[in-house]
XYZ file of C-alpha atoms in Angstrom:
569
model
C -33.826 -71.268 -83.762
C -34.669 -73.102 -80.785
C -36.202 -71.589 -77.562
C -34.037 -71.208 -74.395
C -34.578 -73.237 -72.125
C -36.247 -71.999 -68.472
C -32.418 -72.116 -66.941
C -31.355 -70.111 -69.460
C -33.839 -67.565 -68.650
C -33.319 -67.820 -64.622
C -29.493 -67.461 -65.621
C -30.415 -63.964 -67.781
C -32.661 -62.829 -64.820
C -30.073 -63.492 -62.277
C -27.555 -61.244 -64.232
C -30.364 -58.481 -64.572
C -30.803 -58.795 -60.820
C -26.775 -58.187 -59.926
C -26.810 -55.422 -62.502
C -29.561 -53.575 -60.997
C -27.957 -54.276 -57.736
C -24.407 -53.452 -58.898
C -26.168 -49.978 -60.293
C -28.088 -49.003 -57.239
C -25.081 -49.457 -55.032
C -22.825 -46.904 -58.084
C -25.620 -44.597 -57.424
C -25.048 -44.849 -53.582
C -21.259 -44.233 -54.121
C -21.515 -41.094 -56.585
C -24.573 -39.587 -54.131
C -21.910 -39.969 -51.299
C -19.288 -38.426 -52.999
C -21.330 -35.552 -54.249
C -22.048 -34.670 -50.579
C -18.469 -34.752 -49.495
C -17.477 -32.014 -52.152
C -20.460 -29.791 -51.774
C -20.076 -29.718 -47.774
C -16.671 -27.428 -47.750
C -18.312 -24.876 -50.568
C -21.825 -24.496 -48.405
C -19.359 -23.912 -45.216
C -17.289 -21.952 -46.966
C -20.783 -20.102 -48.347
C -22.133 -19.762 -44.796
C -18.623 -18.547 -43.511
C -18.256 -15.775 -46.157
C -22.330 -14.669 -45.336
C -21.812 -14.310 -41.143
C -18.333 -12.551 -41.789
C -20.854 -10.237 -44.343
C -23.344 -9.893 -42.262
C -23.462 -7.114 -39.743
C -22.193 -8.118 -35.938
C -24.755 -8.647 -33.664
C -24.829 -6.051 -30.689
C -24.204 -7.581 -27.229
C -23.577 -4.371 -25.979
C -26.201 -2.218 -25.387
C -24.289 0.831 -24.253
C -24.426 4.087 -25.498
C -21.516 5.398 -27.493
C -20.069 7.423 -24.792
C -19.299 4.763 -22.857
C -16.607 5.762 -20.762
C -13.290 4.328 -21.082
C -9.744 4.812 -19.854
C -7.697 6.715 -23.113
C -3.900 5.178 -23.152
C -3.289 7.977 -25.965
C -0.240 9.601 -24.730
C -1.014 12.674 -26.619
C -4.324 13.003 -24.257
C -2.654 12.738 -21.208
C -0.082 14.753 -22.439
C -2.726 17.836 -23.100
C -4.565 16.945 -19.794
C -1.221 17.705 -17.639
C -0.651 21.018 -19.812
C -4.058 22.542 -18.624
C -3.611 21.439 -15.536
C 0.062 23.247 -15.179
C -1.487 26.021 -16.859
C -4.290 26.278 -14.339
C -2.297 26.164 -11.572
C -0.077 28.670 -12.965
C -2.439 31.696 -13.092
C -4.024 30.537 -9.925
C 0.071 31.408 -8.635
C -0.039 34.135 -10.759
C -3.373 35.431 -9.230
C -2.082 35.015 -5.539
C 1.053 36.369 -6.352
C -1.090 39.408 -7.917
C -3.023 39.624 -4.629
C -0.097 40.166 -2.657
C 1.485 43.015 -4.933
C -2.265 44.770 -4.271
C -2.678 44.991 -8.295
C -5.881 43.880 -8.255
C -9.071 45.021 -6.678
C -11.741 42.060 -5.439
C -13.930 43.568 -7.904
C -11.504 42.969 -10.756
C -10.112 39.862 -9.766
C -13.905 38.035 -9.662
C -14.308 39.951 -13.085
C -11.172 38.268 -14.034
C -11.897 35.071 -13.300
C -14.975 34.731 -14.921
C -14.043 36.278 -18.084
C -11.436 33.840 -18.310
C -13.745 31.062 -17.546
C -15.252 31.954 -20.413
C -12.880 32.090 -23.002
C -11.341 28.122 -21.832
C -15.320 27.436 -21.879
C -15.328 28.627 -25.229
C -12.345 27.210 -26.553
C -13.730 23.828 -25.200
C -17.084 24.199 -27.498
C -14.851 24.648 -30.293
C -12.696 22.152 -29.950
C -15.137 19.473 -28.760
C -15.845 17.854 -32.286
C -12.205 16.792 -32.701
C -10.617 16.837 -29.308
C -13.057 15.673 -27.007
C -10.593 14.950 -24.121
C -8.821 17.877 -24.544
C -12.354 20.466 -24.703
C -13.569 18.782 -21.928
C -10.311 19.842 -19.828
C -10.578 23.218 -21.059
C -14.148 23.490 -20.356
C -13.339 22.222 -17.212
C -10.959 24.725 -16.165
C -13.417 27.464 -17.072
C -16.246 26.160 -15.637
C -13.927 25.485 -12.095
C -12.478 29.257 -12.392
C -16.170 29.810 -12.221
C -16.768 28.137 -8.970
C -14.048 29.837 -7.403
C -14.694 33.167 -8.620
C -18.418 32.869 -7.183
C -16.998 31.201 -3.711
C -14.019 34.080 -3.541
C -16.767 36.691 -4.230
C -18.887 35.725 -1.016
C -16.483 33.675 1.030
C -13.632 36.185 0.756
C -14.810 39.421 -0.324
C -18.096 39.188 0.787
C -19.193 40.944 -2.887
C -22.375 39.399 -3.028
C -24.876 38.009 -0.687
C -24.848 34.033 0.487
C -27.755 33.759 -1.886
C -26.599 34.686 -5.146
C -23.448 32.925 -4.628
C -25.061 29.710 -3.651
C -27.154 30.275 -7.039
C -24.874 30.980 -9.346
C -23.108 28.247 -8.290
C -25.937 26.109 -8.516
C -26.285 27.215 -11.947
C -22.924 26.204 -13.031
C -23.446 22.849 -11.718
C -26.622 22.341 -13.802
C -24.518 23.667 -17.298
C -22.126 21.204 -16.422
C -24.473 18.193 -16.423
C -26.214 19.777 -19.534
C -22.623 20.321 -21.261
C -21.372 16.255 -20.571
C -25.466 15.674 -21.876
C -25.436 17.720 -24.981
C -21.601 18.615 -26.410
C -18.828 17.232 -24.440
C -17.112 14.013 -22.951
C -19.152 12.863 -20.039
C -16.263 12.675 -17.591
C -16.886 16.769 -17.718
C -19.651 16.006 -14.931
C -17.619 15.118 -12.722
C -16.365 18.616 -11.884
C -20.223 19.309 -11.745
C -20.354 16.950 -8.806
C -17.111 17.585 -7.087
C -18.428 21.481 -7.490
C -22.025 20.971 -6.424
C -20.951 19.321 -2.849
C -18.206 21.707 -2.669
C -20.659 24.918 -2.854
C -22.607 24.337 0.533
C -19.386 23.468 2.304
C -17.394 26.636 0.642
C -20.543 28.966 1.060
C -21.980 27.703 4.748
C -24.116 30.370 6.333
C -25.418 30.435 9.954
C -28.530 28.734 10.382
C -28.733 26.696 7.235
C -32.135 24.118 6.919
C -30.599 20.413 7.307
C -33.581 19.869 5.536
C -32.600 22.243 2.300
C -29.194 20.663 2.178
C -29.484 17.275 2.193
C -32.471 18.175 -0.574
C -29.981 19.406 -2.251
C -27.318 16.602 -1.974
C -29.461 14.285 -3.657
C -30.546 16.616 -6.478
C -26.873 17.115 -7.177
C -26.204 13.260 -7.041
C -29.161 12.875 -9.032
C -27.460 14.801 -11.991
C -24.497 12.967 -12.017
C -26.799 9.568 -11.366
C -28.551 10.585 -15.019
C -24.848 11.272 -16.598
C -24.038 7.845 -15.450
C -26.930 5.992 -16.742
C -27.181 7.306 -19.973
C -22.959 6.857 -20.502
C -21.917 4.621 -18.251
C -18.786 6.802 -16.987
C -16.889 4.797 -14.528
C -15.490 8.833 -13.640
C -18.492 10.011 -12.754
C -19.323 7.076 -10.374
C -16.177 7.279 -8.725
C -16.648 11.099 -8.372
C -20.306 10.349 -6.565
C -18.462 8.142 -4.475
C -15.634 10.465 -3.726
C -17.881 13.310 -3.489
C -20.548 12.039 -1.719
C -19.164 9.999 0.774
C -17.238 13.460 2.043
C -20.155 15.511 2.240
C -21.898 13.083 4.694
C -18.970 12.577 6.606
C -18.869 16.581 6.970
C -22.323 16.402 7.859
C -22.404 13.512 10.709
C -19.435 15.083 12.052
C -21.117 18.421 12.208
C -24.580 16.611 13.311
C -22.581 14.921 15.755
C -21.962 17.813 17.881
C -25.707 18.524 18.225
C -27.320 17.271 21.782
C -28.184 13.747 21.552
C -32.060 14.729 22.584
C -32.199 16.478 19.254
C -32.620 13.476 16.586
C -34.324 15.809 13.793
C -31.392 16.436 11.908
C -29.889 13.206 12.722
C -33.203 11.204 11.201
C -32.696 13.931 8.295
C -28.680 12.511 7.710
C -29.327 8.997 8.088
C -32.520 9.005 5.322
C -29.989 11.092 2.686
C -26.958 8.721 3.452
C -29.304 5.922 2.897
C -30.691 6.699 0.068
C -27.287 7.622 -0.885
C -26.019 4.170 -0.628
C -29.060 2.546 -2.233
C -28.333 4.350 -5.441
C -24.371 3.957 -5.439
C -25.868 0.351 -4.786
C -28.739 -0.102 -7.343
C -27.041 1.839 -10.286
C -24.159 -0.613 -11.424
C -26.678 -2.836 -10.495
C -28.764 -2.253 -13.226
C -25.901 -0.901 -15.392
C -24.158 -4.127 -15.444
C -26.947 -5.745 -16.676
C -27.102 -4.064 -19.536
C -22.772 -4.158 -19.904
C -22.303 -7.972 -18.546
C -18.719 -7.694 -20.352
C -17.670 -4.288 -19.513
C -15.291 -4.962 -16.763
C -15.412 -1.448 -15.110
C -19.181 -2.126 -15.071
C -18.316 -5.199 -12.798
C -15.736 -3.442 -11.090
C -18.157 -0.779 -9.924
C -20.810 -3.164 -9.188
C -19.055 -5.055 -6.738
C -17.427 -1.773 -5.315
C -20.992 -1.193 -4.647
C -22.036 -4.214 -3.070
C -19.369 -4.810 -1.217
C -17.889 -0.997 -0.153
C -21.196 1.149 0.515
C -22.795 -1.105 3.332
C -19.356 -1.294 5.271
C -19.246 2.637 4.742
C -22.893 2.941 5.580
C -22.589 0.975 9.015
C -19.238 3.144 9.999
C -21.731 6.760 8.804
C -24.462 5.367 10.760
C -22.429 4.337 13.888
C -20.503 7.655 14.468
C -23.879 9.588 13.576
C -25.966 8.162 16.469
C -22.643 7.082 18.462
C -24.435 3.087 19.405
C -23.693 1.153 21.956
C -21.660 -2.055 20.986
C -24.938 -4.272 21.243
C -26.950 -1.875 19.198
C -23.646 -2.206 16.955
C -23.596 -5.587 15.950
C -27.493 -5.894 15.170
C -26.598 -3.201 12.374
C -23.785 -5.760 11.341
C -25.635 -8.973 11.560
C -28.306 -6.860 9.555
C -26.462 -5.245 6.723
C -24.327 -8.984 6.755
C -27.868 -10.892 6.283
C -29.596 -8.513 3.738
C -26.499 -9.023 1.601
C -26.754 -12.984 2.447
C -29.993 -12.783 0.686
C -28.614 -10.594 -1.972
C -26.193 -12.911 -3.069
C -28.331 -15.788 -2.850
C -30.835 -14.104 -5.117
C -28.252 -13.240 -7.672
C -26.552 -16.670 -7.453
C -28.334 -17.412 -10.860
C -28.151 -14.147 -12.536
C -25.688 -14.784 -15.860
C -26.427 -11.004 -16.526
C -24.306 -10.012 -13.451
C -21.519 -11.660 -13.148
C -19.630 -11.750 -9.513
C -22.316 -9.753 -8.087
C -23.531 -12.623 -6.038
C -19.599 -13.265 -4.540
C -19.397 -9.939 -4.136
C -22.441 -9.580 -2.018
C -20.936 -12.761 -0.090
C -18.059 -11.347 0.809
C -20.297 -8.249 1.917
C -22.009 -10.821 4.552
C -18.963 -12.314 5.723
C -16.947 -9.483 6.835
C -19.949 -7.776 7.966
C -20.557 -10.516 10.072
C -17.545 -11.255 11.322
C -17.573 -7.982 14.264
C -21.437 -8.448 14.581
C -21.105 -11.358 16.567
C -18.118 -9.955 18.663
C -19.903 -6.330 19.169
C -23.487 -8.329 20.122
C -21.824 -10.933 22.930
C -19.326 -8.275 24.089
C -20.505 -8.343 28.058
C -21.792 -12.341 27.249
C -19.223 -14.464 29.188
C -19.906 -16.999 26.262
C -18.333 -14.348 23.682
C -15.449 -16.903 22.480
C -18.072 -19.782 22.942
C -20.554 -17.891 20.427
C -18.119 -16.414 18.056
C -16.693 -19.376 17.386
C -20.011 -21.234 16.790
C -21.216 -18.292 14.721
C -18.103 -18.479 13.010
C -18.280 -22.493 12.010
C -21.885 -22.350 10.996
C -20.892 -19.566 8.660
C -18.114 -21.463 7.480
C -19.947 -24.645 6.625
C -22.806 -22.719 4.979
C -20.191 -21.764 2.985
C -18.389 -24.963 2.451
C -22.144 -26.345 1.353
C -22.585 -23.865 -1.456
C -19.227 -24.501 -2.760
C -20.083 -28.438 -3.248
C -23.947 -27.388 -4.482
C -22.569 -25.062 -7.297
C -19.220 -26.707 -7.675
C -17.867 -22.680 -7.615
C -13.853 -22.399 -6.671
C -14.635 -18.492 -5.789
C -17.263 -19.836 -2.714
C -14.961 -22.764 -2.304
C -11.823 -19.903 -1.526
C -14.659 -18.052 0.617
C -15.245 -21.232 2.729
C -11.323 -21.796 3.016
C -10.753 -17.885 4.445
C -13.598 -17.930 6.917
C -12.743 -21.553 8.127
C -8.701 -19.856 8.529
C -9.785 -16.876 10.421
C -12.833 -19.618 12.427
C -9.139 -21.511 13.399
C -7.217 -18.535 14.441
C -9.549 -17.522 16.740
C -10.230 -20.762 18.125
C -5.940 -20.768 18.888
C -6.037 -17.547 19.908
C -8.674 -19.018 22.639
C -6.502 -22.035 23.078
C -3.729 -19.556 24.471
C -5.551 -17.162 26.345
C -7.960 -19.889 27.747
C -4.989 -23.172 28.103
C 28.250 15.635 -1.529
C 29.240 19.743 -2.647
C 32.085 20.382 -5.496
C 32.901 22.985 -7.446
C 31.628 23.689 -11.201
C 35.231 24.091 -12.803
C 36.231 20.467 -10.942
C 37.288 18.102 -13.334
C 35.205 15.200 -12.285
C 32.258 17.724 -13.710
C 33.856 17.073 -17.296
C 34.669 13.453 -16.401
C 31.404 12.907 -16.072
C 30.424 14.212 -19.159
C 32.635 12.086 -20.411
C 30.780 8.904 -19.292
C 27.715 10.231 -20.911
C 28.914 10.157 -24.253
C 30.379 6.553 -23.580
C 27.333 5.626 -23.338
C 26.054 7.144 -26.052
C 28.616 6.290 -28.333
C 27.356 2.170 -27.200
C 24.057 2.532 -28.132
C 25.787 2.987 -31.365
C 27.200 0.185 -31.402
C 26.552 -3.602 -33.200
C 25.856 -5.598 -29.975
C 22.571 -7.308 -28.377
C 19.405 -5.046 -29.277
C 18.886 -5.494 -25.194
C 22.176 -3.796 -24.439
C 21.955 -0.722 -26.479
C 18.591 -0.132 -24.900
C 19.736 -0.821 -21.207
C 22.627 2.008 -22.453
C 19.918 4.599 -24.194
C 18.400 4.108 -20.610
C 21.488 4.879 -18.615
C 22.651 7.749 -21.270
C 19.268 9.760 -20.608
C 18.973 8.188 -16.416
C 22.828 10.225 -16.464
C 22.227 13.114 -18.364
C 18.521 14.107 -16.366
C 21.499 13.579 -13.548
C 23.801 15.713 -14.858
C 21.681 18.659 -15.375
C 20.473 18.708 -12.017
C 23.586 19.021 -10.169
C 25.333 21.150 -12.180
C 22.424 23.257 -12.068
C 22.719 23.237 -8.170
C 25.941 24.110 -8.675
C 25.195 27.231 -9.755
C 22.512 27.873 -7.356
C 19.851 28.859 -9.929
C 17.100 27.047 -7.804
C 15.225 23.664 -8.302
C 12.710 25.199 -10.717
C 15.149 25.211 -13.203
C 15.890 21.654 -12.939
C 12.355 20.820 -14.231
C 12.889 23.753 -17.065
C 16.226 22.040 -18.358
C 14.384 18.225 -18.266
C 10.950 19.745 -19.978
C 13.585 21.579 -22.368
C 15.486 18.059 -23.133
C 12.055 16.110 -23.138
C 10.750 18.314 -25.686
C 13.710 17.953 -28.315
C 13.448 14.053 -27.954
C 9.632 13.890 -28.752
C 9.603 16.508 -31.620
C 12.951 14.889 -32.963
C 11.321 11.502 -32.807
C 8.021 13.072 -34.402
C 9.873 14.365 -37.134
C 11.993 11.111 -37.559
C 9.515 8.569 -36.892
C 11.707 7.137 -34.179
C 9.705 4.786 -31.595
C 11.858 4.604 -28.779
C 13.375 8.397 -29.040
C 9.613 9.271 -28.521
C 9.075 7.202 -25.490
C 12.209 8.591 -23.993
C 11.264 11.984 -24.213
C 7.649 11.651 -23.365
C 9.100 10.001 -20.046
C 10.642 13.122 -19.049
C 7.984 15.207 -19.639
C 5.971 12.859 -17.407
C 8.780 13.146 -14.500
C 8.802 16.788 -14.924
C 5.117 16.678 -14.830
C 5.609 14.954 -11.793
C 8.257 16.983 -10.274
C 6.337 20.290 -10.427
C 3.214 18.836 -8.466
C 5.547 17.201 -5.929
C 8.716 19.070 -5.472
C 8.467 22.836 -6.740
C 5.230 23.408 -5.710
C 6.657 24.195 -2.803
C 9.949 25.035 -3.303
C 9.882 27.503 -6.119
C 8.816 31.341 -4.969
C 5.764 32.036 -5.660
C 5.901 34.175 -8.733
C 9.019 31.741 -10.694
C 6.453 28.938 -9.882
C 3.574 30.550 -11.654
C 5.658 31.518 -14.452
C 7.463 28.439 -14.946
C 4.064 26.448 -14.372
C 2.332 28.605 -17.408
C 5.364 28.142 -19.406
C 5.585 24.540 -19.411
C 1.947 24.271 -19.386
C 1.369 25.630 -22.746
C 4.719 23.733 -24.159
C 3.177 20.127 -22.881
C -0.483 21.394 -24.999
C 1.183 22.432 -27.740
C 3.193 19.057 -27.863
C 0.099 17.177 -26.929
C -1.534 18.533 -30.191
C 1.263 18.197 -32.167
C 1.282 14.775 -31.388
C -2.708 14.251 -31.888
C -1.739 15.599 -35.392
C 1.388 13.712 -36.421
C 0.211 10.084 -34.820
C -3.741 10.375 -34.670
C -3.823 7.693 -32.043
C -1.005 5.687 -29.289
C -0.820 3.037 -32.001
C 0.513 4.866 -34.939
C 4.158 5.247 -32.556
C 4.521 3.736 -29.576
């Protein structure tokens, strides 16, 4: 056998050379392809180990973080101890008046039943935390008036003990919404500690003592806030607060302008005041970025409490219009430099517009109020006015922000109308047996007979609608009819509301439920608007107690059968 020649052999080690190529590129191809399939199972892998894994917290609240309940059983309960309480405070007048009870008695009363709603709460608190904290509530407010009847009215005890017993039920409040109940529960404590120094004034009180005492009470409710973030109890320091000073510059305000003691005293508390109301969202939003009450109170803070603070501080030292609009121009800069130091802060979101608008409606007198007597007012408000404006108009383009741009476009609008507003200066009774009583009875059970019917689902509601609208009708006149007074009106409804929501408890039906719980709201309604006045004073209380324990008993019913608003309606 001959051997091959050296073409042959090139030939063999070409082949060789486009088999190994022919292989590597295979190798490419099946590496590729290998990839591809194991991508989706790794995603898939990674998918199923996040959804495993535990969420990460961006919330750093603590679990009483207040919130508003839409649980119609809760509100339900709320308006029952709330008729209740009004009841036997009707029932104790009326008591009053008959001369059944003694003072002595009727302070002993009080407190004792104070204590049996506070007690009731505690027990309760575990599973019904709205509901104990409304009974607590009511036993802890019988408190406060019992102590403010005993000295105010009776004069039982001396201004002293009053004022310290008092005191002491405002500090078991804070320590009940602290250690056992919902935190809203403070908010009586705050409403109730400004209320006892008002109630129980006695001649020749220290400004110094009181306003001491202010801010320890706000201080409370500043530490129930903090630690649960209760929009309530915020909105009670502002409610509470903001009417104590204004009892106290009006009251200050009739001292002798040469005496400025008591007036430095005010204006250091209603400052300090304002700096918390202004500093605690603050901070609270920071740690709550998302929670939009957190940002609601936040900017109510930046934006309400200086424009309250300059009105406090005007009427307290009654300034002249040029001492005026320096306060302005001030509070409208230091918020100018607020919002421009919070312009980058992600952790507070709208605090920086919020301070804005703060500035620019602040400013907007201060310029007026400073150039009052200046025969260059228009001149300088209008200048004052366009710088503002373009300031404005600058930012917007800087931080490309439509909220500054909208700022800019509203100051520039009012800048125009008060340049024009320069251009123009400067250049039936029937009776019961009548048939169209029965007639209209008649029409009632039409309609009820329609919402039987097979047409559009729309229809037969828009007739359940009219059927109950008719009937609540119905009952009312014939009820005046036969002169049995207006306070039965709301019995009949409350009677006709509570057949609808126990038959649609028992029945499971959705829109039965919402039907009656609607007339127990009106009712609700009706008795704080209408018969508190014109029922007599002992049907009132009876009728109030009456329906009050009905609408808790239903609200608990309904806790039990549904467990939350979701399960129903």
């Amino acid at each position: 056998m001959s051997a091959p020649s050296r073409e042959e052999v090139n030939a063999i080690l070409e082949r060789l050379d486009a088999l190994e190529a022919e292989i590597q590129s295979l190798r490419q191809r099946v590496a590729a392809w290998t990839e591809e399939a194991e991508q989706p199972v790794e995603e898939h892998a990674a998918d199923t180990a996040r959804s495993a894994s535990p969420p990460q917290a961006t919330d750093t609240a603590p679990s009483h973080e207040w919130h508003v309940s839409l649980d119609p059983q809760v509100w339900l309960a709320r308006l029952g101890v709330l008729l209740i309480f009004l009841g036997m405070a009707f029932f104790f007048t009326y008591a009053v008046q008959q001369g059944w009870l003694i003072p002595v008695v009727r302070i002993i009363l009080g407190l004792t039943t104070g204590f049996v709603l506070l007690a009731l709460g505690w027990q309760r608190a575990p599973r019904h935390p709205h509901t104990a904290a409304l009974l607590a509530g009511g036993g802890l407010a019988l408190w406060y008036l019992s102590w403010f009847a005993a000295h105010a009215l009776y004069d039982l005890v001396p201004f002293a003990v009053a004022f310290g017993a008092a005191t002491l039920t405002t500090a078991l409040t804070y320590a009940l919404a602290w250690l056992r109940f919902h935190p809203s529960i403070a908010v009586l404590g705050i409403i109730g500690g400004m209320l006892t120094p008002m109630v129980l004034s006695s001649q020749g009180g220290s400004f110094f003592a009181l306003n001491a005492y202010v801010l320890l009470v706000l201080a409370g409710g500043a530490g129930i806030y903090v630690r649960s973030g209760s929009f309530a109890v915020l909105l009670a320091m502002w409610t509470a607060g903001w009417g104590m000073y204004a009892w106290q510059v009006s009251t200050v305000g009739d001292f002798p302008r040469a005496v400025v003691n008591q007036r430095l005293l005010v204006q250091f508390s209603l400052t300090a005041f304002v700096l918390q109301l202004w500093w605690l969202p603050l901070w609270r939003l920071a740690l709550t970025p998302t929670r939009r009450l957190a940002q609601l109170a936040a900017g109510a803070g930046a934006t309400i409490a200086p424009l309250l603070w300059i009105a406090q501080t005007l009427i307290l030292w009654d300034m002249s219009e040029e001492t005026a609009g320096i306060v302005f121009l001030g509070v409208a800069l230091t918020s100018a430099s607020m919002a421009w130091g919070l312009r980058d802060d992600r952790s507070r979101p709208y605090t920086a517009l919020a301070h804005g608008i703060t500035a620019m409606f602040a400013s907007l007198p201060g310029w007026a109020l400073l150039f009052n007597d200046s025969p260059f007012l228009l001149s300088i408000t209008i200048t004052a006015y366009t710088v503002q404006a373009a300031i404005l108009h600058i930012v917007a383009w800087q931080r490309r922000s439509t909220l500054v741009a909208l700022g800019a476009h509203i100051m520039t609008g009012i800048t125009a109308l008060v340049v024009w507003i320069g251009f123009i200066l400067f250049g039936t009774e029937i009776d019961a047996a009548d048939p169209e009583v029965w007639a209209s009875l008649l029409f009632i059970a039409l309609l009820v007979g329609a919402t039987r019917g097979r047409g559009n689902a729309n229809m037969r509601i828009a007739y359940e609608i009219a059927a109950h609208l008719f009937t609540l009708g119905w009952l009312a006149r014939e009820t005046l009819l036969f002169d049995w007074g207006i306070g039965s009106i709301s019995f009949l409804w409350a009677l006709v509301g509570a057949v609808e929501y126990g038959l649609a408890l028992a029945n499971r039906n959705r829109r039965l439920y919402r039907y009656g719980f609607a007339v127990l709201v009106v009712v609700g309604i009706k008795l704080l608007l209408v018969d508190m006045q014109a029922v007599s004073l002992l049907w009132r209380a009876i009728l109030f107690m009456v329906l009050g324990v009905l609408y808790v008993a239903l609200g608990v019913l309904g806790q039990r059968h549904l467990g939350s608003a979701d399960t129903m309606p």
